[in-house]
Coordinates of C-alpha atoms and ligand atoms in Angstrom, one line a residue:
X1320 CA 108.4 130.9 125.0
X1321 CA 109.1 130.7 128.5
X1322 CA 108.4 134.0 128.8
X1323 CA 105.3 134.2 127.1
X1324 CA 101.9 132.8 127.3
X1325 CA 101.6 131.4 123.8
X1326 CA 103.9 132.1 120.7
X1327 CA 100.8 133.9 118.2
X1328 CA 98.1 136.0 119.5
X1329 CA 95.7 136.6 116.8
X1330 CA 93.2 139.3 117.2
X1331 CA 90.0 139.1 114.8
X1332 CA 88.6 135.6 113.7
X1333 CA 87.5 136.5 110.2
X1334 CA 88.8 135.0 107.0
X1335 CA 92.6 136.4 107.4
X1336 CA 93.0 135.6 111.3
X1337 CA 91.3 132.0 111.1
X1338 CA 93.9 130.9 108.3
X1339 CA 97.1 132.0 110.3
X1340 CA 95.8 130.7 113.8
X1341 CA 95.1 127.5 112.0
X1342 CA 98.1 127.0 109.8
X1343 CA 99.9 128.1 112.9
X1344 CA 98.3 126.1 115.7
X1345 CA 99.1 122.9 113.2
X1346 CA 102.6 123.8 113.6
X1347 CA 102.4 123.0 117.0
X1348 CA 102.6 126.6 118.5
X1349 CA 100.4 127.9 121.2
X1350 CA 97.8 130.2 119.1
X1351 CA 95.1 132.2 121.0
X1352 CA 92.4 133.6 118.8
X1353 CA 90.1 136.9 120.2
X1354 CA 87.0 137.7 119.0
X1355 CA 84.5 140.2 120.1
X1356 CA 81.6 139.3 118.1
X1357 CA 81.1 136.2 115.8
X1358 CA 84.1 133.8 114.4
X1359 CA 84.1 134.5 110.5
X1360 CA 84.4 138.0 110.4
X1361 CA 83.1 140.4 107.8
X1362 CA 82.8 137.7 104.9
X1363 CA 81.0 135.1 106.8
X1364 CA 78.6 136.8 109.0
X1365 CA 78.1 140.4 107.3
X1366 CA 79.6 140.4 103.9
X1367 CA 80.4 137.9 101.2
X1368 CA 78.3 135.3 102.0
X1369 CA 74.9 136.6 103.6
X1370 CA 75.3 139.0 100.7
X1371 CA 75.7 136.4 97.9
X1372 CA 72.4 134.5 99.5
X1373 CA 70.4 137.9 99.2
X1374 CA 71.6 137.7 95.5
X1375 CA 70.7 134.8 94.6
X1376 CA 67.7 135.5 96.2
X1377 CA 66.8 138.7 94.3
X1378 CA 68.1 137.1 91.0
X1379 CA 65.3 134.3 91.2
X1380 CA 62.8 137.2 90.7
X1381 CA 64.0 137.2 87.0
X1382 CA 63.7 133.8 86.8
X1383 CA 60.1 133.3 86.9
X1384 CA 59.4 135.8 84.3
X1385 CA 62.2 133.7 81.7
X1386 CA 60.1 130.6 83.0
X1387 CA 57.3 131.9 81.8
X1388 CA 59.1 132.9 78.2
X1389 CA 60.6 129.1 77.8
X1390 CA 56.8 127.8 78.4
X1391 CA 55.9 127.3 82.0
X1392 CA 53.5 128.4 83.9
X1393 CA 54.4 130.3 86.8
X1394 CA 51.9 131.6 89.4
X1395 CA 52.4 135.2 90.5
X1396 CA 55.3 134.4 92.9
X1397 CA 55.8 136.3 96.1
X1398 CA 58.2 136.4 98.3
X1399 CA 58.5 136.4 102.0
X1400 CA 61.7 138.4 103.6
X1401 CA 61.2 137.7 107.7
X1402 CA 61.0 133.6 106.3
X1403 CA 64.6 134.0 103.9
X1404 CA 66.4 136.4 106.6
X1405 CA 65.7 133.6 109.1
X1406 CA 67.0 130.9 106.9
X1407 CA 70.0 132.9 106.1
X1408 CA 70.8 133.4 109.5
X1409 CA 70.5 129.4 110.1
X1410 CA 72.7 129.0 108.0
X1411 CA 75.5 131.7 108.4
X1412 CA 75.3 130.0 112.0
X1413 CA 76.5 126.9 110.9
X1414 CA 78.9 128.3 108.7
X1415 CA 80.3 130.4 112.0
X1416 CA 80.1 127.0 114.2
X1417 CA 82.4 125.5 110.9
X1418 CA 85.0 128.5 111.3
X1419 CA 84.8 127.3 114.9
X1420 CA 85.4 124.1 114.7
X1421 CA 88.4 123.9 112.2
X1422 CA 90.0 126.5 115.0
X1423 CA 89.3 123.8 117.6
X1424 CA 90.7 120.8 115.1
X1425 CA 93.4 122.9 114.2
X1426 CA 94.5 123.4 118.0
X1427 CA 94.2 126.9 118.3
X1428 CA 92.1 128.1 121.3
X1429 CA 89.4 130.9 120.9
X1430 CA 88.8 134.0 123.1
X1431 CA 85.5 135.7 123.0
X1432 CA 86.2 139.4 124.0
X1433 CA 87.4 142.4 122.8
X1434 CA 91.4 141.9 123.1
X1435 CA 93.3 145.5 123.2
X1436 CA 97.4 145.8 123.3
X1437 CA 99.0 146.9 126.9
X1438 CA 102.5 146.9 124.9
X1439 CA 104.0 145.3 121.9
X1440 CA 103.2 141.6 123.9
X1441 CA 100.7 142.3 126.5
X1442 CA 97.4 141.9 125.7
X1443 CA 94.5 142.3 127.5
X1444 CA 91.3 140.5 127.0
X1445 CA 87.9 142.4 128.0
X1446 CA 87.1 140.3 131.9
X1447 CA 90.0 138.0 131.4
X1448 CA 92.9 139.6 132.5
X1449 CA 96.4 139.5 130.8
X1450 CA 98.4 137.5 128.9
X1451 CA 101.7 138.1 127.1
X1452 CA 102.3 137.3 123.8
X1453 CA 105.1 135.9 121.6
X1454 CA 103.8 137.1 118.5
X1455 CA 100.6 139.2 117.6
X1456 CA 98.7 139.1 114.6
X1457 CA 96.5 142.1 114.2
X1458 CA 93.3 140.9 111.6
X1459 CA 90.5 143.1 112.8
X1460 CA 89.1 143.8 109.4
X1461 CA 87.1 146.9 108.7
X1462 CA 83.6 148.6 109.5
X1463 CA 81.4 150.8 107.6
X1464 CA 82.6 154.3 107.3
X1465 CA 79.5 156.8 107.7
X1466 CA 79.7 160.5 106.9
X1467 CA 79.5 163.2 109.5
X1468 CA 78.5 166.1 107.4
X1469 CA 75.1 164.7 106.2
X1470 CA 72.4 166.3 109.0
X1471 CA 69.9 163.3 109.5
X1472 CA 72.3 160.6 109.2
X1473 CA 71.3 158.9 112.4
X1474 CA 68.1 157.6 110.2
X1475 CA 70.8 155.8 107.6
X1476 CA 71.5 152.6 107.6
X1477 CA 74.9 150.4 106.5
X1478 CA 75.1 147.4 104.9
X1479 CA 75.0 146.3 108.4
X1480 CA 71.8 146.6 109.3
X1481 CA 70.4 145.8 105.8
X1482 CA 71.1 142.0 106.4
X1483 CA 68.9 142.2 109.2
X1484 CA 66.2 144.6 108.2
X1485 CA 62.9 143.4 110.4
X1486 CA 60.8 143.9 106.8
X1487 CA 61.6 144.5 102.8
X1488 CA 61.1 148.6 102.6
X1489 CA 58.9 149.4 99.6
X1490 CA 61.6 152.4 98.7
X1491 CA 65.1 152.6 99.5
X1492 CA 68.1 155.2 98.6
X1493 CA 71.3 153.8 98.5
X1494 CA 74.2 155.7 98.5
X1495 CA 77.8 155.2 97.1
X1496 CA 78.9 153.6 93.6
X1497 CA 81.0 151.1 94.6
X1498 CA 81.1 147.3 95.3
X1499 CA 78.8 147.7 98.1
X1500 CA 76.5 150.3 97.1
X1501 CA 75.8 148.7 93.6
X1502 CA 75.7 145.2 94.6
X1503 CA 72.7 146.0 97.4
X1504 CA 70.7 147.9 94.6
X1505 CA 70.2 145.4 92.5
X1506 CA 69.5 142.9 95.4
X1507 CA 66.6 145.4 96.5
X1508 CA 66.0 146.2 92.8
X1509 CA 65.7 142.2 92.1
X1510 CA 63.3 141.9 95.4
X1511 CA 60.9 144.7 93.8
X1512 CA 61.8 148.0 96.0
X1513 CA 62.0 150.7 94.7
X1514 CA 65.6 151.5 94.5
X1515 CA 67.7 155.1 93.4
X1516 CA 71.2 154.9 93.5
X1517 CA 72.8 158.3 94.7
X1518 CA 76.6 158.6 93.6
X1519 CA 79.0 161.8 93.4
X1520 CA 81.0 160.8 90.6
X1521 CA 80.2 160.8 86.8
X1522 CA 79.8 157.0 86.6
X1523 CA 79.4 154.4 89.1
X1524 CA 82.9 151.8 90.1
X1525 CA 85.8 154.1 89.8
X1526 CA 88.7 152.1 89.1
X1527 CA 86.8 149.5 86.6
X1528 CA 86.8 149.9 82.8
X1529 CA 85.1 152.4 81.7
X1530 CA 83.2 150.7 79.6
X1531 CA 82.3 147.8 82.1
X1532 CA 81.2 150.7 84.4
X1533 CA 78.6 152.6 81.5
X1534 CA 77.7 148.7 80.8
X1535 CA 76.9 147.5 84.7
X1536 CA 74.8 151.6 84.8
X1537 CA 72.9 150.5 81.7
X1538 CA 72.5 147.1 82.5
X1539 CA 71.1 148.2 86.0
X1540 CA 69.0 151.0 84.6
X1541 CA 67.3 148.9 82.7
X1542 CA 66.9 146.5 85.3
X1543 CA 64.9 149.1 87.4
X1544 CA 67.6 151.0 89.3
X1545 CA 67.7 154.5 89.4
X1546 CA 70.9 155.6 89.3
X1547 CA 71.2 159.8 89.9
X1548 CA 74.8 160.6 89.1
X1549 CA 76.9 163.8 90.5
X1550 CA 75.0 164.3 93.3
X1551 CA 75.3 163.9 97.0
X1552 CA 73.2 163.7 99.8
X1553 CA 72.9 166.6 101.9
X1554 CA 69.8 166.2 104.6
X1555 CA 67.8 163.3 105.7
X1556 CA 64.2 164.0 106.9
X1557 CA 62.5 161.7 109.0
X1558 CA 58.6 162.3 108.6
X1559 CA 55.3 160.6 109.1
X1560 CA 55.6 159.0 105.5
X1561 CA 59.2 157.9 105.5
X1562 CA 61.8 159.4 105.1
X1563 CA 63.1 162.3 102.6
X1564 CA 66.7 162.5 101.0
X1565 CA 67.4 165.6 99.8
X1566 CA 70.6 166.0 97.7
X1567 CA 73.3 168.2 97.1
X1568 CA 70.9 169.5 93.7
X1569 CA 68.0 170.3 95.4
X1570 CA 65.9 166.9 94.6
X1571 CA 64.4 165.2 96.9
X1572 CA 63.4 161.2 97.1
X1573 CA 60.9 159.9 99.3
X1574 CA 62.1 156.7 101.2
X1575 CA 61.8 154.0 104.0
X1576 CA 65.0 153.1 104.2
X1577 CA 68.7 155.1 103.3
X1578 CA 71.7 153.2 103.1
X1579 CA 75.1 154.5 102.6
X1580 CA 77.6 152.6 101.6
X1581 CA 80.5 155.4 101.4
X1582 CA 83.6 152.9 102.0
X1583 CA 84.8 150.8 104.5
X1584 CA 87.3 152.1 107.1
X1585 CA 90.5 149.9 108.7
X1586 CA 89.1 148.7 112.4
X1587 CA 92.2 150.0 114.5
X1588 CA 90.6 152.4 117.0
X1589 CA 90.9 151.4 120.6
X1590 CA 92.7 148.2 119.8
X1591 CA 96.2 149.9 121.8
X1592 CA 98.2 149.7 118.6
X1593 CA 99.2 153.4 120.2
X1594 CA 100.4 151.7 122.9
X1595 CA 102.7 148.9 121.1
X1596 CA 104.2 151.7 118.8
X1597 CA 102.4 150.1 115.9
X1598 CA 102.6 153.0 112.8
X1599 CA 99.5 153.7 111.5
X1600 CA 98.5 155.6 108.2
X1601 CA 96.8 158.8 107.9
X1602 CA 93.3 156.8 106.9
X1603 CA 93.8 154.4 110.7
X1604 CA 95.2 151.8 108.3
X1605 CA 98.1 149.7 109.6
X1606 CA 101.2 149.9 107.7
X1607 CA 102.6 146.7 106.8
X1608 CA 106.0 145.4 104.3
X1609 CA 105.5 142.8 101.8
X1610 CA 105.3 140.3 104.5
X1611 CA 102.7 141.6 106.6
X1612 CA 105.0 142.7 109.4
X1613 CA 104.8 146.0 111.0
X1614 CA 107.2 148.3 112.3
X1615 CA 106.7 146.5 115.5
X1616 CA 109.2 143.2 114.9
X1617 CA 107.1 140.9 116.9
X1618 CA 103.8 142.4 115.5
X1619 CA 102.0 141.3 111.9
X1620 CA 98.8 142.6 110.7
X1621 CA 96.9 141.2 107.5
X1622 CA 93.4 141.5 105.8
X1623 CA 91.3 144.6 105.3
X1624 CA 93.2 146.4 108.3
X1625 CA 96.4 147.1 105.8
X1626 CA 93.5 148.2 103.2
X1627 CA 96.1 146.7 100.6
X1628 CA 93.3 144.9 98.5
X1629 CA 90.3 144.5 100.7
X1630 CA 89.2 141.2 99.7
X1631 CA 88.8 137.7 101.5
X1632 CA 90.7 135.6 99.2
X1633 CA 93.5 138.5 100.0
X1634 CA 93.1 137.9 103.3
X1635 CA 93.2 134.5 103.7
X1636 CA 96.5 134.4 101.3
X1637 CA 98.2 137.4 103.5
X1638 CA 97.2 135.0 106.8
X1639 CA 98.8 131.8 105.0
X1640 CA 102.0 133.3 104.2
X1641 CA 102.4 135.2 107.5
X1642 CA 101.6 131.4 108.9
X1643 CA 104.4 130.0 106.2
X1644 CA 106.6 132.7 106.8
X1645 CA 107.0 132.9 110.7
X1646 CA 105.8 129.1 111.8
X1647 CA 106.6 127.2 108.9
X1648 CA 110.5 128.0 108.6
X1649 CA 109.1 129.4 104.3
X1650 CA 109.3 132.8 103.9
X1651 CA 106.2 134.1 101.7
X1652 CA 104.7 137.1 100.0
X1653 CA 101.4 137.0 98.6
X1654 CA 101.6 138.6 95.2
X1655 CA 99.0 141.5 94.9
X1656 CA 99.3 141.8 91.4
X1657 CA 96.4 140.4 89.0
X1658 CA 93.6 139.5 91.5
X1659 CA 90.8 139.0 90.1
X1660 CA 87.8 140.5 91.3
X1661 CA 83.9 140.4 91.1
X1662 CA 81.3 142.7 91.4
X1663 CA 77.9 140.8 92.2
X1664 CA 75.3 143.4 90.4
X1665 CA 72.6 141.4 88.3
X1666 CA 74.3 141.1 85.7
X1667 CA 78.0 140.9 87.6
X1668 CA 81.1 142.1 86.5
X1669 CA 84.3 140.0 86.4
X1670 CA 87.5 141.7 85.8
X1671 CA 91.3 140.4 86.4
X1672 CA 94.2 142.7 85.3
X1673 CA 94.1 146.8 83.7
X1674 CA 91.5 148.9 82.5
X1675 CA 91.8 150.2 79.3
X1676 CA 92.6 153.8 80.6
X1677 CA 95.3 152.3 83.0
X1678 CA 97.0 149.8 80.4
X1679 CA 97.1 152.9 78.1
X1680 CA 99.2 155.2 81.2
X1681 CA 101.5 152.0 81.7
X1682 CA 101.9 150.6 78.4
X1683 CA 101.2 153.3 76.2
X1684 CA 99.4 151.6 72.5
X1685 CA 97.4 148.6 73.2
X1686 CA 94.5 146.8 71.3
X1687 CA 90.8 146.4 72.3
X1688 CA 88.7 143.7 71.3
X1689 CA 85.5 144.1 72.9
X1690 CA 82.0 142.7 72.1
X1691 CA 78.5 143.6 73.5
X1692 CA 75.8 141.1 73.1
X1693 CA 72.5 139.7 73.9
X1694 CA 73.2 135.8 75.2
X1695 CA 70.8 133.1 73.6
X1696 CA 69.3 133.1 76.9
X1697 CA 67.9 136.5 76.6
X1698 CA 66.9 136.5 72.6
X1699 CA 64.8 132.8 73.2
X1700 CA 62.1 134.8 75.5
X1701 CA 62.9 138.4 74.6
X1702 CA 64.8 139.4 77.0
X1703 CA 67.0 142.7 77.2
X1704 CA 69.8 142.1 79.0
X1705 CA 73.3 142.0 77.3
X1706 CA 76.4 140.7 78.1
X1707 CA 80.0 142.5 77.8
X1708 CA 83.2 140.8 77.0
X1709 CA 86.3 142.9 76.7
X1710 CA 89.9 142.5 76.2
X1711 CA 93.1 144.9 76.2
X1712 CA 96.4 143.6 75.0
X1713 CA 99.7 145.3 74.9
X1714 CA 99.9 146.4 71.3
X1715 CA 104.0 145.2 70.8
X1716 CA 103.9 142.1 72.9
X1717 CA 100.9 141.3 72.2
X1718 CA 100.6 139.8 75.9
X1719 CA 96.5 140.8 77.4
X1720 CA 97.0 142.8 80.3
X1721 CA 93.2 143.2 81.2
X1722 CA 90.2 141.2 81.0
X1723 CA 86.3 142.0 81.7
X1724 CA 83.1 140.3 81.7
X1725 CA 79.7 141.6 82.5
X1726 CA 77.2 138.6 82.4
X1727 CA 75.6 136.6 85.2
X1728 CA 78.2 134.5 85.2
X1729 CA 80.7 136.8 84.5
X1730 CA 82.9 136.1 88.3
X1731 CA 83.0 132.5 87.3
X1732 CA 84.3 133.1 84.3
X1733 CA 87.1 135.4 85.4
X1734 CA 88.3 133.1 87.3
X1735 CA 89.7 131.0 85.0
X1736 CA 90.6 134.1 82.9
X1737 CA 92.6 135.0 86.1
X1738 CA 94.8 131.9 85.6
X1739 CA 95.8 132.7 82.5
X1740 CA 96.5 136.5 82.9
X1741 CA 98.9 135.8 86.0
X1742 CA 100.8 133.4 83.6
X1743 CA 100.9 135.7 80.8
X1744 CA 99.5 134.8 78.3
X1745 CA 99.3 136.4 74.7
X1746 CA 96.2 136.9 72.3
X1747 CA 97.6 134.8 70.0
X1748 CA 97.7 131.7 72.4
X1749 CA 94.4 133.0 74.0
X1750 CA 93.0 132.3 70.8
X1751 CA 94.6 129.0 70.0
X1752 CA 92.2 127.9 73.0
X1753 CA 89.1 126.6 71.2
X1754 CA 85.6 127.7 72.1
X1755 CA 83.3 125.9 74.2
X1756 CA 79.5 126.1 72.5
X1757 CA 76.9 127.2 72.7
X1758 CA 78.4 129.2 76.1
X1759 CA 78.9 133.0 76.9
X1760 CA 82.1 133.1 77.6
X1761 CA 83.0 131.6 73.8
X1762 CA 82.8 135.5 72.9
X1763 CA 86.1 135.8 74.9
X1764 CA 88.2 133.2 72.5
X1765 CA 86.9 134.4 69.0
X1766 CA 87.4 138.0 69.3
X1767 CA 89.6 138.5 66.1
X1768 CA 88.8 142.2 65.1
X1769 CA 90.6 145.2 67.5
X1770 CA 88.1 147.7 68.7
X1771 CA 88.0 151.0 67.8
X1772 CA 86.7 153.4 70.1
X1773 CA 84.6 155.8 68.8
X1774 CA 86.5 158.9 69.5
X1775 CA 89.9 157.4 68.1
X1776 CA 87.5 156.2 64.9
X1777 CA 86.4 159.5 64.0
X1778 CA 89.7 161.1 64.0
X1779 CA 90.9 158.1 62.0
Ligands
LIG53 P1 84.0 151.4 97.6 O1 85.3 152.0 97.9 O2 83.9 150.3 96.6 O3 83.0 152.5 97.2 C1 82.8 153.7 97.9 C2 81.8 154.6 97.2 O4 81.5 155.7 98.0 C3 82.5 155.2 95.9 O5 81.5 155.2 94.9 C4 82.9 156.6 96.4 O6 82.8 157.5 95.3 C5 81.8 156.9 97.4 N1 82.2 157.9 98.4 C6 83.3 157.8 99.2 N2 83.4 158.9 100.0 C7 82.3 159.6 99.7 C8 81.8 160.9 100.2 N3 82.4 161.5 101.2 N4 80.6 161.3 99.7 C9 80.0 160.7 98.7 N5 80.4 159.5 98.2 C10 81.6 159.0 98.7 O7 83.5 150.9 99.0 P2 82.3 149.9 99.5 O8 81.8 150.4 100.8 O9 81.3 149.7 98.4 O10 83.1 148.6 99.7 C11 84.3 148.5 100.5 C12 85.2 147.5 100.0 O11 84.8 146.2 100.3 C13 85.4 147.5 98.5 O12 86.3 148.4 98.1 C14 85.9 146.1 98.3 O13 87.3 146.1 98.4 C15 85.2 145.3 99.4 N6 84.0 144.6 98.8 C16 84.2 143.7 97.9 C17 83.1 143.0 97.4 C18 83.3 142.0 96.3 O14 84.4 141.5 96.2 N7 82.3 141.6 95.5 C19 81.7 143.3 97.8 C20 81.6 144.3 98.8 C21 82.7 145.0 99.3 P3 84.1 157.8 94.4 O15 84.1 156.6 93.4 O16 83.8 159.1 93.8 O17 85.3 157.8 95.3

């Protein structure tokens, strides 16, 4: 240490840097965390959480209309955007102040500026100066990736901005079927804009089921969203009206606001990884081994900047067992295998382990047991909405290697699903579990009959 000015530099206070300086700084070590914009990174203060408020605002829209079906009388509601951005920004303020504070408690000491690598120790912190580091923790998460082929762009918006959009647009184009692109649609959708998703591919969330991703189109669809699949955007036209997208087929849909949501990219530009000899791969991503180090020996780097899984439970788990690992004397992986994840469309997916089509590549036969259904919810008022349950198990072992819910609740339930799947467990003890009634997610532990997909029926 005596040659150094503390023993971790962490650069990036979101959800990945914040647990390793803290874990770190309780060991006793010198930990300096840099930050150039707000402590809580992408999931506090422009991801996760404002997001999750915007859906549970939108969802409420739905609400009043099953009030109305279970006997109340509801007033026609309206709702007021400038007054819920500026509660949401009170209160992802506090939660920042939180993140903060538990750096503070933990002893760790925070550095607002942008903190770029001299060498593999030297750091330099934007009209600070120098200091030289022990260790260095690279967490700097990842930022929208824009296109540069599509003329107009400059009149898009990313996810960004939409959190801090000065009114609700009456129209909006979203582009991109993934988590992002899907999840702001129905949050418009829900608000009552006007929304058209615009995706390349033949269905939206590659890499889900394929049936949770026909369910979440329906499901949305239904809901209001237009979804336009196999197309692209080509041109955006700003006129006195709005603006126009025109796509890749010639159609064109009349907007006030485009966002794309093509992707997020690793955040390593400019940070002078170059300069420390940090390797980097081909998509700016740092490369990391099973225990987040780099090829630099006294350099780690964990979170959405290894794009392993870009989540920030991931995160926070890769921070902790860097901080367990290097400061805690316990060397730790985090296990990537069976995450969960959830998608928060209206209704949301939850899924934990394979899709069908990948448990088929990798275990060759396996059983479906999948049921569709409208939840007592929905049938007391009339409502259309149904709910997807879905489970592949390895046909010989009989052990389930995937599970996937599309309901409102479905991340909740998924979950606990996820326990169970990382300890492998078998349908036959999956079903041994009794049901809790009248519930949803009873579906999932009285599924007796295997599936048969319609293809593999007819030939049968
Ligand atoms: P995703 O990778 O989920 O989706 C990107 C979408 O953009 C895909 O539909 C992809 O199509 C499409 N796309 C990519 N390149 C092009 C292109 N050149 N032209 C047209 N379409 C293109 O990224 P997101 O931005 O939605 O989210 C980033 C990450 O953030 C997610 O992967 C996830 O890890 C994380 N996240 C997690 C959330 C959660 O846990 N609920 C919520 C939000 C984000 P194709 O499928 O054809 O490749």
């Amino acid at each position: 240490m005596a040659d150094f000015d503390c023993d971790l530099f962490v650069i990036g206070a979101g959800s990945g840097g914040v647990r390793a300086a803290r874990m770190a700084a309780m060991t006793g070590a010198k930990v300096l965390v840099a930050e150039e914009h707000r402590v809580g990174g992408t999931c506090v203060i422009r991801g996760c959480v404002p997001k999750k408020f915007m859906v549970y605002a939108s969802e409420l829209s739905k609400s009043f209309s099953t009030a109305r079906g279970y006997g109340w009388t509801v007033p026609e509601p309206s709702f007021d955007w400038p007054r819920f951005i500026a509660a949401k920004d009170d209160e992802i303020a506090r939660l920042s102040g939180i993140y903060v504070r538990n750096l503070q408690n933990a002893g760790a000491e925070l550095v607002h500026g942008r903190a770029v690598l001299k060498d593999r120790h030297t750091v330099s912190i934007e009209g600070k100066g120098e200091l030289r580091a022990a260790k260095v923790l690279v967490a700097t998460g990842g930022r929208p990736w824009m296109p540069d082929d599509v003329e107009g762009i400059e009149h898009a918006i990313s996810s960004e901005e939409a959190f801090h959009l000065a009114e609700l647009p009456r129209r909006i184009v979203v582009a991109g079927g993934g988590y992002i692109a899907l999840e702001f649609a129905g949050i418009f959708a829900g608000l009552g804009v006007e929304t058209t998703v615009v995706h390349r591919g033949p269905n939206v969330l590659r890499g889900f089921d394929d049936d949770i991703r026909s369910h979440v189109a329906e499901e949305m669809e239904q809901a209001g969203v237009h979804i336009r699949l196999g197309v692209k955007i080509s041109r955006i036209e700003k006129g006195p009206g709005g603006l126009t997208v025109v796509c890749d087929d010639g159609r064109r849909i009349e907007a006030d606001q485009v966002m794309f949501a093509l992707g997020r990219a690793p955040h390593t530009k400019g940070l002078g990884l170059e300069a420390a000899g940090v390797a980097l791969a081909d998509n700016g991503a740092v490369k990391v081994d099973d225990y987040s180090r780099t090829n630099v020996d006294n350099i780690w780097a964990v979170g959405d900047v290894t794009d392993r899984i870009n989540l920030t439970p991931v995160a926070i788990r890769e921070g902790s067992a860097f901080a367990m690992t290097e400061f805690q004397g316990k060397p730790t992986t985090f296990d990537h295998e069976m995450v969960a994840s959830a998608v928060f469309t209206q209704p949301a997916v939850g899924s934990v382990g394979l899709s069908e089509a990948d448990a088929r590549h990798q275990y060759g036969k396996v059983d479906i047991y999948l049921a569709k259904f409208r939840p007592m919810k929905e049938t007391f008022y009339g409502g259309h909405s149904r709910a997807m349950v879905k489970l592949v198990v390895e046909a010989g072992s009989e052990r389930i290697l995937g599970c996937h819910v599309v309901a409102p609740d479905a991340p909740e339930i998924i979950q606990m699903a996820a326990i169970a799947l990382k300890m492998g467990v078998t349908k036959p003890q999956w079903d041994s579990t009794c049901a809790v009634h009248p519930t949803l997610a009873e579906e999932l532990v009285t599924m007796r009959d295997k599936h048969v997909p319609p293809a593999l029926g007819q030939a049968a």
